[in-house]
Coordinates of C-alpha atoms in Angstrom, one line a residue:
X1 CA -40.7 40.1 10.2
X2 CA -40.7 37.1 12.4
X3 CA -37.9 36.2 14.1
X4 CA -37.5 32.0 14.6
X5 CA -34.4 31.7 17.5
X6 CA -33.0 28.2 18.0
X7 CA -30.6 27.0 20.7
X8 CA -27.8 25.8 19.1
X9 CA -26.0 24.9 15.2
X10 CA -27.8 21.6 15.4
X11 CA -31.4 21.9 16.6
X12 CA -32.9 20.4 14.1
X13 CA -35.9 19.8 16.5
X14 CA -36.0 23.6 17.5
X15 CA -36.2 24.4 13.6
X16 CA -39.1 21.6 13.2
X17 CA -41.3 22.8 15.7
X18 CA -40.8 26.8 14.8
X19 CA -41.6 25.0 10.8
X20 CA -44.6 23.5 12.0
X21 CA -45.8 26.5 13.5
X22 CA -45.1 29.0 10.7
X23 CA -46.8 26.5 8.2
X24 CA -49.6 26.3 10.0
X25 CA -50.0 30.1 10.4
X26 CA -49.1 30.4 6.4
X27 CA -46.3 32.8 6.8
X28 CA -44.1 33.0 3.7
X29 CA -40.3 32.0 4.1
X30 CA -39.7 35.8 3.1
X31 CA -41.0 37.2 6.6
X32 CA -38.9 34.9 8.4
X33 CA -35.5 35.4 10.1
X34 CA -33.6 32.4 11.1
X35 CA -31.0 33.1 13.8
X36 CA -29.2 31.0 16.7
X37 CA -28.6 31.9 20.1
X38 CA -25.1 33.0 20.3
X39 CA -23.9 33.5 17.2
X40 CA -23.7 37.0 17.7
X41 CA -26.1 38.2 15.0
X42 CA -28.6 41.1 15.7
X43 CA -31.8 42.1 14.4
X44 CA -32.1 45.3 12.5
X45 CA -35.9 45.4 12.3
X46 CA -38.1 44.7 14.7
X47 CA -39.6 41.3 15.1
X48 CA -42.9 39.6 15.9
X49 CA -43.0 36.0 17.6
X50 CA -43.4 33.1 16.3
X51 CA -47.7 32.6 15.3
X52 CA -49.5 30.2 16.8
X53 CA -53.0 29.0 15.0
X54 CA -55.2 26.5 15.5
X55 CA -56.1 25.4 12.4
X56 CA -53.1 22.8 11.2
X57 CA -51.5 23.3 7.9
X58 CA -52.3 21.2 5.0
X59 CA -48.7 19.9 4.0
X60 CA -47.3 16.0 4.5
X61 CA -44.0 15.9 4.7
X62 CA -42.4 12.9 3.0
X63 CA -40.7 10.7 5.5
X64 CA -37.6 10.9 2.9
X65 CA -37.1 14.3 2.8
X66 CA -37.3 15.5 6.7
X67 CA -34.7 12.4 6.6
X68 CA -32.7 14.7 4.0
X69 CA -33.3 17.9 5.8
X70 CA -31.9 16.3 9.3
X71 CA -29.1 15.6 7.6
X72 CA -28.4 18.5 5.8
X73 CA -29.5 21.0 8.6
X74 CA -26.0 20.3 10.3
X75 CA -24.0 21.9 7.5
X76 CA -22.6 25.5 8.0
X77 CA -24.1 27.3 5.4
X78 CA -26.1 30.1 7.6
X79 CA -28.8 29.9 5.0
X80 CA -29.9 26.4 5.5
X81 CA -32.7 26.8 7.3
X82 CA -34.1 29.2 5.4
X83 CA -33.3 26.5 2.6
X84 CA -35.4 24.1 4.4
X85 CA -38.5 25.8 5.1
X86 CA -38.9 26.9 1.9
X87 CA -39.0 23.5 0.7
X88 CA -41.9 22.9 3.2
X89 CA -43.3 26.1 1.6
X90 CA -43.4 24.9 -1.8
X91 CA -44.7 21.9 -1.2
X92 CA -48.3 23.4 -0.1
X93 CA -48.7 23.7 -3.8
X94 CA -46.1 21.0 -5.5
X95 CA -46.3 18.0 -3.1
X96 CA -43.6 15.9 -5.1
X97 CA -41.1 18.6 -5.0
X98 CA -38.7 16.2 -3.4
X99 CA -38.8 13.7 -6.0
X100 CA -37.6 16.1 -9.0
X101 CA -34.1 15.9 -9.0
X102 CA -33.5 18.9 -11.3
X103 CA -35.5 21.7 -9.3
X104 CA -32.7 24.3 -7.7
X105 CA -33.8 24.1 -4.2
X106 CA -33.2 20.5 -4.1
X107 CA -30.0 20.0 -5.7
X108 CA -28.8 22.5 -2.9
X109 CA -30.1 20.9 -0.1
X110 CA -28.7 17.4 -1.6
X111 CA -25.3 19.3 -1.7
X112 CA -25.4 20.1 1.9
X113 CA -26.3 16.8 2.6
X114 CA -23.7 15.2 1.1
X115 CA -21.1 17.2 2.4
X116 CA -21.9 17.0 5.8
X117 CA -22.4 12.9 5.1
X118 CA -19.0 13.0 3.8
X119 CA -17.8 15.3 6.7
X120 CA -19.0 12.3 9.3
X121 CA -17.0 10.1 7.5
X122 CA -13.9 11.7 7.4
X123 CA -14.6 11.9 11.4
X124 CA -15.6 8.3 11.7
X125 CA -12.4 7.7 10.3
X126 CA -9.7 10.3 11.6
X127 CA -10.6 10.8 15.0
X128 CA -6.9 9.6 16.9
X129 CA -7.9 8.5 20.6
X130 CA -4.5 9.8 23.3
X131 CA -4.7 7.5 26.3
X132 CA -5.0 9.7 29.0
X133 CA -5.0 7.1 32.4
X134 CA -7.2 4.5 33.8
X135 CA -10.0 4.5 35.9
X136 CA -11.9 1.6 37.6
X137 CA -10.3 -0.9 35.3
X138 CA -11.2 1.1 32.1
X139 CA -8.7 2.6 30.1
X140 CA -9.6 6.4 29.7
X141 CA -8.8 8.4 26.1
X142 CA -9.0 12.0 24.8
X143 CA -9.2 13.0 21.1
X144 CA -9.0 16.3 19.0
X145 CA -10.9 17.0 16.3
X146 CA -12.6 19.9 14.0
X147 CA -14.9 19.0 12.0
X148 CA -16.2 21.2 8.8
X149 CA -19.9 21.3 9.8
X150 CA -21.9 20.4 13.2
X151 CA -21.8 17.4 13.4
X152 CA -20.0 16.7 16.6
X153 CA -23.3 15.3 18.6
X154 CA -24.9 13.8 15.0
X155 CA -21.8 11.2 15.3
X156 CA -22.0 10.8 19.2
X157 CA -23.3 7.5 19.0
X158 CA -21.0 5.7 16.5
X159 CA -18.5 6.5 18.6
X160 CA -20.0 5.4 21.7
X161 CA -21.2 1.8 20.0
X162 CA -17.8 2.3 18.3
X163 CA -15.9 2.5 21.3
X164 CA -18.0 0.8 23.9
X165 CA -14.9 -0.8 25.8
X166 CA -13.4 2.4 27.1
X167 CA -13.8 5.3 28.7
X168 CA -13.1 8.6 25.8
X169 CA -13.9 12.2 25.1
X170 CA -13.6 14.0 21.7
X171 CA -13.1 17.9 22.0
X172 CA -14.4 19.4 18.7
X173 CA -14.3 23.5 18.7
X174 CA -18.0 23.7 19.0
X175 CA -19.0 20.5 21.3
X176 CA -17.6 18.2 23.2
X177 CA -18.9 14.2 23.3
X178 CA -17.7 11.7 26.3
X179 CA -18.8 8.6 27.3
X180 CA -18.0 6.6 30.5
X181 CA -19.0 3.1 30.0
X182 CA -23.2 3.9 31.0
X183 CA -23.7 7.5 29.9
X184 CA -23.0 9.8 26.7
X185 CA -22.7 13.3 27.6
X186 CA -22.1 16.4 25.5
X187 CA -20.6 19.9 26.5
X188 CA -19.5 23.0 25.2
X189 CA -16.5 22.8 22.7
X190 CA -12.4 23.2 23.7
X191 CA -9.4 23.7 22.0
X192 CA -6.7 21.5 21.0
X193 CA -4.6 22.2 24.4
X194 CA -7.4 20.3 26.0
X195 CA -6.1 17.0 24.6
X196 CA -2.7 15.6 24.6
X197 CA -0.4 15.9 21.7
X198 CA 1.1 12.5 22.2
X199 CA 0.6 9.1 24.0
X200 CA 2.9 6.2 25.3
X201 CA 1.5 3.6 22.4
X202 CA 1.9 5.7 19.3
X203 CA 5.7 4.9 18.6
X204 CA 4.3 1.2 18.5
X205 CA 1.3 2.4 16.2
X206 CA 3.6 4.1 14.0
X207 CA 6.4 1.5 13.6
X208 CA 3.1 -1.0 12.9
X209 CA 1.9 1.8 10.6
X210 CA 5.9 1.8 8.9
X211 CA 5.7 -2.2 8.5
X212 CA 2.8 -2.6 6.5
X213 CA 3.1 0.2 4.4
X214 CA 2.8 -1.3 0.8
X215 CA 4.6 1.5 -1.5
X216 CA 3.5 -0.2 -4.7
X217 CA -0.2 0.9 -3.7
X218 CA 0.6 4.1 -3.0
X219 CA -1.4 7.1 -5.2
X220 CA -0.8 10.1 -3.7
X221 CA -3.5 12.1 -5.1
X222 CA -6.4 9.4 -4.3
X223 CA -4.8 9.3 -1.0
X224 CA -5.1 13.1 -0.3
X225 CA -8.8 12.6 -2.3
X226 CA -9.7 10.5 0.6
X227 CA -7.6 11.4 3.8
X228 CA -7.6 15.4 3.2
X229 CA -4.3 16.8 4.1
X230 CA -6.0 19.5 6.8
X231 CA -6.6 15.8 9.1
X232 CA -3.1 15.0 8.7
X233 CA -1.7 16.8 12.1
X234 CA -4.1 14.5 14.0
X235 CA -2.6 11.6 12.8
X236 CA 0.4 10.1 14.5
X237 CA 1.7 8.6 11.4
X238 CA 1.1 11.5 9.3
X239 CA 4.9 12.3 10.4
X240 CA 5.5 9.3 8.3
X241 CA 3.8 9.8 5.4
X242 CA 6.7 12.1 3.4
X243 CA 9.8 10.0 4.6
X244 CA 7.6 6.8 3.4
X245 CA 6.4 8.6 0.1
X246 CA 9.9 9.5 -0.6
X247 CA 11.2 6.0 -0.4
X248 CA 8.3 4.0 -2.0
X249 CA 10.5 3.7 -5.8
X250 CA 13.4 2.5 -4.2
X251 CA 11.0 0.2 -1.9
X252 CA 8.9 -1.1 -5.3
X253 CA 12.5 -1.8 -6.6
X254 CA 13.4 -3.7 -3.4
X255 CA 10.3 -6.2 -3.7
X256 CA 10.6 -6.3 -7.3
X257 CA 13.8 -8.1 -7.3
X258 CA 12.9 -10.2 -4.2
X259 CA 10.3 -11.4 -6.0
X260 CA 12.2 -12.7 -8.9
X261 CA 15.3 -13.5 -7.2
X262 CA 12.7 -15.8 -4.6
X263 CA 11.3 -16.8 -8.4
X264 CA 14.8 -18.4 -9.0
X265 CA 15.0 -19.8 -6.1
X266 CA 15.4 -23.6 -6.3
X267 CA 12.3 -24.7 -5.0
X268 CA 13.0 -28.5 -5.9
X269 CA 15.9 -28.2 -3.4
X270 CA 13.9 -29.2 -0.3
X271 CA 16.4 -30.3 2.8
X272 CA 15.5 -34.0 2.7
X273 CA 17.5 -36.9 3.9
X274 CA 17.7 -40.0 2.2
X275 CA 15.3 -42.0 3.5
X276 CA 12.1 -42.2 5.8
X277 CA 12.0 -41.9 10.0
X278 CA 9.9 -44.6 12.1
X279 CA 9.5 -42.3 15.0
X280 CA 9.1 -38.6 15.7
X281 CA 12.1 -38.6 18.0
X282 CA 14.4 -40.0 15.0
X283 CA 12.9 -37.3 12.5
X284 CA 13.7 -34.5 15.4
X285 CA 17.0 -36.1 15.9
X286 CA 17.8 -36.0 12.5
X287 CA 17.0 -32.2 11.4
X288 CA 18.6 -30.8 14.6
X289 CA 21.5 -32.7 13.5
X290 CA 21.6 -32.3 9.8
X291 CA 19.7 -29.1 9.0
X292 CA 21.7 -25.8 7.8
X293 CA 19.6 -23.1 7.4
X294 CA 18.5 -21.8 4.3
X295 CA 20.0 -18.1 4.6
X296 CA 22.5 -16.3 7.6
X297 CA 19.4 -14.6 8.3
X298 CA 17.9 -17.7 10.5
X299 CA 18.7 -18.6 14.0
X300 CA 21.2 -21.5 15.1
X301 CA 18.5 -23.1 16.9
X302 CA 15.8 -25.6 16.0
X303 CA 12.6 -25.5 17.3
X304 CA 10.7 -29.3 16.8
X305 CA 7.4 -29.9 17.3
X306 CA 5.5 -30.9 20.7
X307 CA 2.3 -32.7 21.7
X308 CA 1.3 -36.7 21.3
X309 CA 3.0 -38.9 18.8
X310 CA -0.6 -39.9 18.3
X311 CA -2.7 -36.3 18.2
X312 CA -5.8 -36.3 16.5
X313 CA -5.4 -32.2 16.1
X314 CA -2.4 -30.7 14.6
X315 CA -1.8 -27.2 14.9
X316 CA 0.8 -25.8 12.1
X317 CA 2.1 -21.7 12.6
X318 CA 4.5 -19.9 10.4
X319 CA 8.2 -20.4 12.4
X320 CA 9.5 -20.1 15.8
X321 CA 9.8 -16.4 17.6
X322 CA 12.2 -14.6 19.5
X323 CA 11.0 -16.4 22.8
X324 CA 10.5 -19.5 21.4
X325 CA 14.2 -19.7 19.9
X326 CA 15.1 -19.5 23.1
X327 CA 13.5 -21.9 25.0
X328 CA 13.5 -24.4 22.2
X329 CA 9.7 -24.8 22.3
X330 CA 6.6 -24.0 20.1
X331 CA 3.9 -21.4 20.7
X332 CA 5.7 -20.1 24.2
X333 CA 5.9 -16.4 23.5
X334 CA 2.9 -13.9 23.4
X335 CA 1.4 -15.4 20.4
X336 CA 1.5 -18.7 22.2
X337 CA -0.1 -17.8 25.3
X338 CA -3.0 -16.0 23.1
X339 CA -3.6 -19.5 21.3
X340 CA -3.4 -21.6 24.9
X341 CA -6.0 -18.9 25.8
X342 CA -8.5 -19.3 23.0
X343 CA -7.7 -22.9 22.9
X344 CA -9.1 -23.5 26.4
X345 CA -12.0 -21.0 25.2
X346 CA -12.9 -23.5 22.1
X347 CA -12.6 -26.8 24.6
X348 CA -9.0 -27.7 23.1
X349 CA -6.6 -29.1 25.3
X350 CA -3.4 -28.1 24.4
X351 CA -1.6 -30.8 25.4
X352 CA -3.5 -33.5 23.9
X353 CA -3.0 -32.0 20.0
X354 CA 0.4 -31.3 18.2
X355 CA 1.8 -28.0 17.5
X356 CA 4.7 -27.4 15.5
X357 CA 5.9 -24.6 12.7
X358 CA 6.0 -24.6 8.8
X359 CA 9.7 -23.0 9.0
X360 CA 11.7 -24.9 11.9
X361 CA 14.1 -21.9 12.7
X362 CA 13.5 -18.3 13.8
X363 CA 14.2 -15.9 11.0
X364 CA 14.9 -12.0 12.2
X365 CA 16.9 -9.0 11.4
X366 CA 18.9 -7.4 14.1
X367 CA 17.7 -3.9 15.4
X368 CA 20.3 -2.8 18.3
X369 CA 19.6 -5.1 21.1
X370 CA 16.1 -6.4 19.4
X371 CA 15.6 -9.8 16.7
X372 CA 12.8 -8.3 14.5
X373 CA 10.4 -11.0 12.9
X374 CA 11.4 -11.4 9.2
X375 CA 8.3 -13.5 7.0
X376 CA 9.4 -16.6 5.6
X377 CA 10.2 -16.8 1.8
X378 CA 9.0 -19.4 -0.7
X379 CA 12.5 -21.0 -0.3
X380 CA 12.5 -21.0 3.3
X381 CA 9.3 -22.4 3.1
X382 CA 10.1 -25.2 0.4
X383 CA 13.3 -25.6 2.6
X384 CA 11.4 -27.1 5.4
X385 CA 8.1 -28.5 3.7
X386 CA 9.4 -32.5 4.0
X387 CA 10.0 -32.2 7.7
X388 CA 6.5 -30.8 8.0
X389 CA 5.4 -33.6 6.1
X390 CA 7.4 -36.1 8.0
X391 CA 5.6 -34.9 10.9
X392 CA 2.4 -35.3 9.6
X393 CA 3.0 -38.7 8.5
X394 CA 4.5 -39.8 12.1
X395 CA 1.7 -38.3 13.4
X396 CA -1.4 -38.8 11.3
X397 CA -3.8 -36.3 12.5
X398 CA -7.3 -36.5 11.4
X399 CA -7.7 -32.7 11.8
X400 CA -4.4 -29.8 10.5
X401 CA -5.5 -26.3 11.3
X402 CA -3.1 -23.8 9.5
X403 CA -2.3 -20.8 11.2
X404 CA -1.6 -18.2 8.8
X405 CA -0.9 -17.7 5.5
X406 CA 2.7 -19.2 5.6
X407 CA 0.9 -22.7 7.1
X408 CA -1.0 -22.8 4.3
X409 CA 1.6 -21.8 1.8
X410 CA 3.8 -24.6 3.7
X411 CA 0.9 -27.4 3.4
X412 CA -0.5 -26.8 -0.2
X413 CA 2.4 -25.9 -2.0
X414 CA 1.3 -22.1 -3.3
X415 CA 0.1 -18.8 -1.9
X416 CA -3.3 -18.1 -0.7
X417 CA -5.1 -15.9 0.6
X418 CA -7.2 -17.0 3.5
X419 CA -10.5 -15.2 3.4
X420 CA -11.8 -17.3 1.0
X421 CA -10.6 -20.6 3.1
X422 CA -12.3 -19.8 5.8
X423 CA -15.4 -20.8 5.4
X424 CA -15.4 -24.9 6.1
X425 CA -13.2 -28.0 6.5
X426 CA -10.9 -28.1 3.3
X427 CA -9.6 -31.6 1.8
X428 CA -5.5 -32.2 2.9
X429 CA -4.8 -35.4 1.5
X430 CA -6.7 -38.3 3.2
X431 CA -8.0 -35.4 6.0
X432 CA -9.3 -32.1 6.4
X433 CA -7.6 -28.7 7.2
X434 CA -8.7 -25.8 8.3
X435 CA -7.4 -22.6 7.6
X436 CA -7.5 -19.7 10.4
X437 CA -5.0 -16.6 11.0
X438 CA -2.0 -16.6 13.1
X439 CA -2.8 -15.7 17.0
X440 CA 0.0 -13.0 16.3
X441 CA -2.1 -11.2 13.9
X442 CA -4.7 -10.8 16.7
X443 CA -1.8 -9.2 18.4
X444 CA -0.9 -7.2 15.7
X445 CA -5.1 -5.1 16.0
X446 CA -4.6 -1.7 16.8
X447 CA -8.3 -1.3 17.5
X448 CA -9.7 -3.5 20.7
X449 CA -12.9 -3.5 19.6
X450 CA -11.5 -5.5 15.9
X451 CA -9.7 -7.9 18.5
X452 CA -12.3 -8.8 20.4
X453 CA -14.5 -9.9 16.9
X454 CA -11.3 -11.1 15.7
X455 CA -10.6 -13.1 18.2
X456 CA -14.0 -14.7 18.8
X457 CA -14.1 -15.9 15.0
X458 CA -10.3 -17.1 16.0
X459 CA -12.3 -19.0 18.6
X460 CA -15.0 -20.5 16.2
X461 CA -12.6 -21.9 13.8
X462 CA -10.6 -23.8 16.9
X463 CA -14.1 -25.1 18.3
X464 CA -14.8 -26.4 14.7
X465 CA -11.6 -28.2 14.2
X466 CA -12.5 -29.9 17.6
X467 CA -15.6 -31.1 17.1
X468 CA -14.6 -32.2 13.5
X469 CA -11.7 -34.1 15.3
X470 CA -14.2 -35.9 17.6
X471 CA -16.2 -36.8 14.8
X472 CA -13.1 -38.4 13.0
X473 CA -13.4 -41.3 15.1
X474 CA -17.1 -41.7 14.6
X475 CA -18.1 -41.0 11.3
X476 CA -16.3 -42.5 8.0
X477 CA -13.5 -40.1 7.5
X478 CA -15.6 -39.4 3.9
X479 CA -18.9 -38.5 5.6
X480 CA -17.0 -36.6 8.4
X481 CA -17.0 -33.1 6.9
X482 CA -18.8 -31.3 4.2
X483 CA -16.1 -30.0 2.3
X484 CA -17.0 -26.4 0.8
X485 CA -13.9 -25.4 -1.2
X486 CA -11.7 -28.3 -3.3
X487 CA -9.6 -25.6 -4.8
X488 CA -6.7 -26.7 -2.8
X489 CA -4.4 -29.6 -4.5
X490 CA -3.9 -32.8 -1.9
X491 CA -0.3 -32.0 0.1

């Protein structure tokens, strides 16, 4: 009996070179005894070491199935690498043994390489950073996890491309991965009082988590299919998941008859005087002067437009926030300063273009001392849509960019969603639009990595209502865009 010994779970290279050498020496999988160092098994027979020969074995792996094999060599069935060298046994005499589907040794191994596929998964996507502190300007974070197989160093490297902006470590039971901005290191595993149980950002992560919980989507049993009950207590907002589940009827009911009472809204009702303004000062005048708000649920306070009479760009957003209700200007608050950022990144000077809001007055709900965003409704919307088109007549931009889904919603006349309107410079009337997200939803990115692409396509669209801007002047306003979507109806 020959005794192969490997150094941990997952040496799949140990078990390939002690393969190699047993192959070549034509010992049968039945006088081999796998074991791993530390695992606390003994040997009741005496054993022999590994052969060594100098005459190299006949058998060609296929490229596809050591692939299959490295894989399923990191689940935790004890028997797997016997499993896997009697493969490479067999296929001295059956060379396509990897290509029958139906032979027993193969539908095994497949099974264990599956699970442990799926097992990487669930880690890629229930792994729950704490932040634990800084160091050298990089945020430093600590996560808990117990995966079903070995897989622990197998996923080292998503995490580290993954999470490439910060400094983390991921205790597992077995293993333990970190990375520090230039290396990834592994060490022996820890338990779950190694790792925080809490963090100062996950009340804001949960009440995010609570806001865009959809309870018409909800199907509990495909959502414990796919995010396995066992993960739950390394989730922050798995506390939420009962009190949310238990409400979701009398949520569905809620948006139900929103809908249809926002269905009978009088969308023909628009807040329009009786005739037209000659200057942008008169139209402001006007609506500060004559506007009630749609619903008690708005502000007291208008919030006009700002920028050139004249601007060639013209920014549009959903509706003032809680700063900029109170200092009576657009894009001021957090949102705003993201947007002066990126518009100084995309060579947009912010105070040569015109920025203004589809809804003209902050709409919120009161939470203690705190105004709480509340979305626009299609009568809000309709509410305010001939002021926005006032402005845009006053002004005459060659170029509208639409921030959100409300702008667009505001300058179209119907809901759309904007992934598919991203793509190019869309026909508004005798100029082009072009449809981007809201800066706030780059706030709203739990995940700094998803910001930073976010942000830079953010960037993109900005730079590309620019330079179609410029162009506006040049080129005949027909010839000064390809348009690639004429779904939208002219404003």
């Amino acid at each position: 009996m020959h005794v192969a010994r490997l150094e941990a779970e997952d040496d799949f290279a140990g078990w390939r070179d002690a393969a190699r050498r047993f192959l070549n020496a034509a010992v049968p999988p039945a006088q081999i005894a796998w074991r791993v160092d530390g695992d606390g098994s003994g040997d009741l027979f005496p054993s022999s070491p590994i052969p060594c020969s100098d005459t190299e074995s006949q058998v060609r792996v296929p490229r596809a199935l050591l692939s299959l094999l490295r894989v399923a060599l990191l689940h935790h069935d004890p028997g797997r690498f016997a499993l896997a060298y009697r493969l490479l046994w067999r296929l001295r005499t059956t060379p396509t043994l990897h290509a029958n589907p139906a032979d027993r040794d193969m539908i095994a191994i497949n099974a264990m390489a599956k699970s442990v596929r799926r097992d990487m998964h669930k880690m890629h996507a229930f792994v729950r950073f704490r932040k634990i502190g800084s160091a050298g300007g990089r945020e430093q974070f600590a996560a808990w996890f117990e995966p079903e197989h070995h897989i622990t160093r197998a996923v080292a490297g998503f995490f580290r491309d993954r999470f490439a902006g910060m400094d983390w470590i991921i205790v597992t039971p077995e293993a333990t991965i970190a990375w520090d901005g230039a290396a990834l290191t592994t060490g022996p595993g820890g338990t779950r009082a190694d790792v925080p149980d809490s963090d100062t950002i996950e009340d804001e992560w949960r009440a995010y988590y609570s806001s865009i919980f959809n309870p018409a989507r909800v199907k509990v049993a495909a959502m414990k299919k796919e995010m396995p009950v066992k993960y739950w207590r390394n989730l922050p907002e798995a506390m939420l998941f009962q009190p949310l589940l238990r409400a979701a009827g009398a949520r569905v009911e809620a948006m139900v008859k929103r809908a249809r009472d926002e269905d009978r809204l009088p969308i023909a009702e628009e807040s329009a005087p009786a005739g037209r303004f000659e200057t942008l000062a008169a139209l402001n005048a006007a609506i500060v002067r004559d506007d009630v708000p749609p619903s008690p649920d708005f502000s007291d306070r208008i919030v006009v437009g700002e920028g050139p009479a004249s601007a060639r760009l013209m920014f549009v957003g959903e509706q003032p926030g809680d700063v900029e209700d109170v200092e009576g200007r657009p894009f001021v608050g957090p949102a705003g300063q993201l947007l002066d950022r990126c518009l100084s990144t995309a060579g947009v000077d912010r105070s040569g273009a015109y920025l203004t809001n589809a809804v003209k007055r902050f709409k919120f709900s009161e939470r203690g001392k705190r105004r709480l965003h509340q979305t626009p409704n299609a009568g809000d919307i309709a509410h305010y849509r001939w002021w926005l088109d006032e402005e845009i007549r006053l002004v005459d931009p060659a170029v509208v960019v639409a921030l959100g889904a409300t702008a667009v919603h505001a300058l179209t006349g119907r809901k759309q969603a904007l992934a598919p309107l991203r793509d190019g410079p869309l026909p508004l009337g005798e100029r082009r639009m072009i449809v981007t997200v809201h800066p706030s939803f780059l706030l709203r990115l739990p995940d700094e990595q998803a910001r930073g692409i976010e942000r830079e396509r953010f960037v993109r669209d900005l730079a590309a209502a620019r330079q179609l801007a410029e162009e506006w002047g040049v080129t005949p306003p027909g010839l000064a865009a390809t348009v690639t979507h004429a779904t939208i109806p002219p404003a």
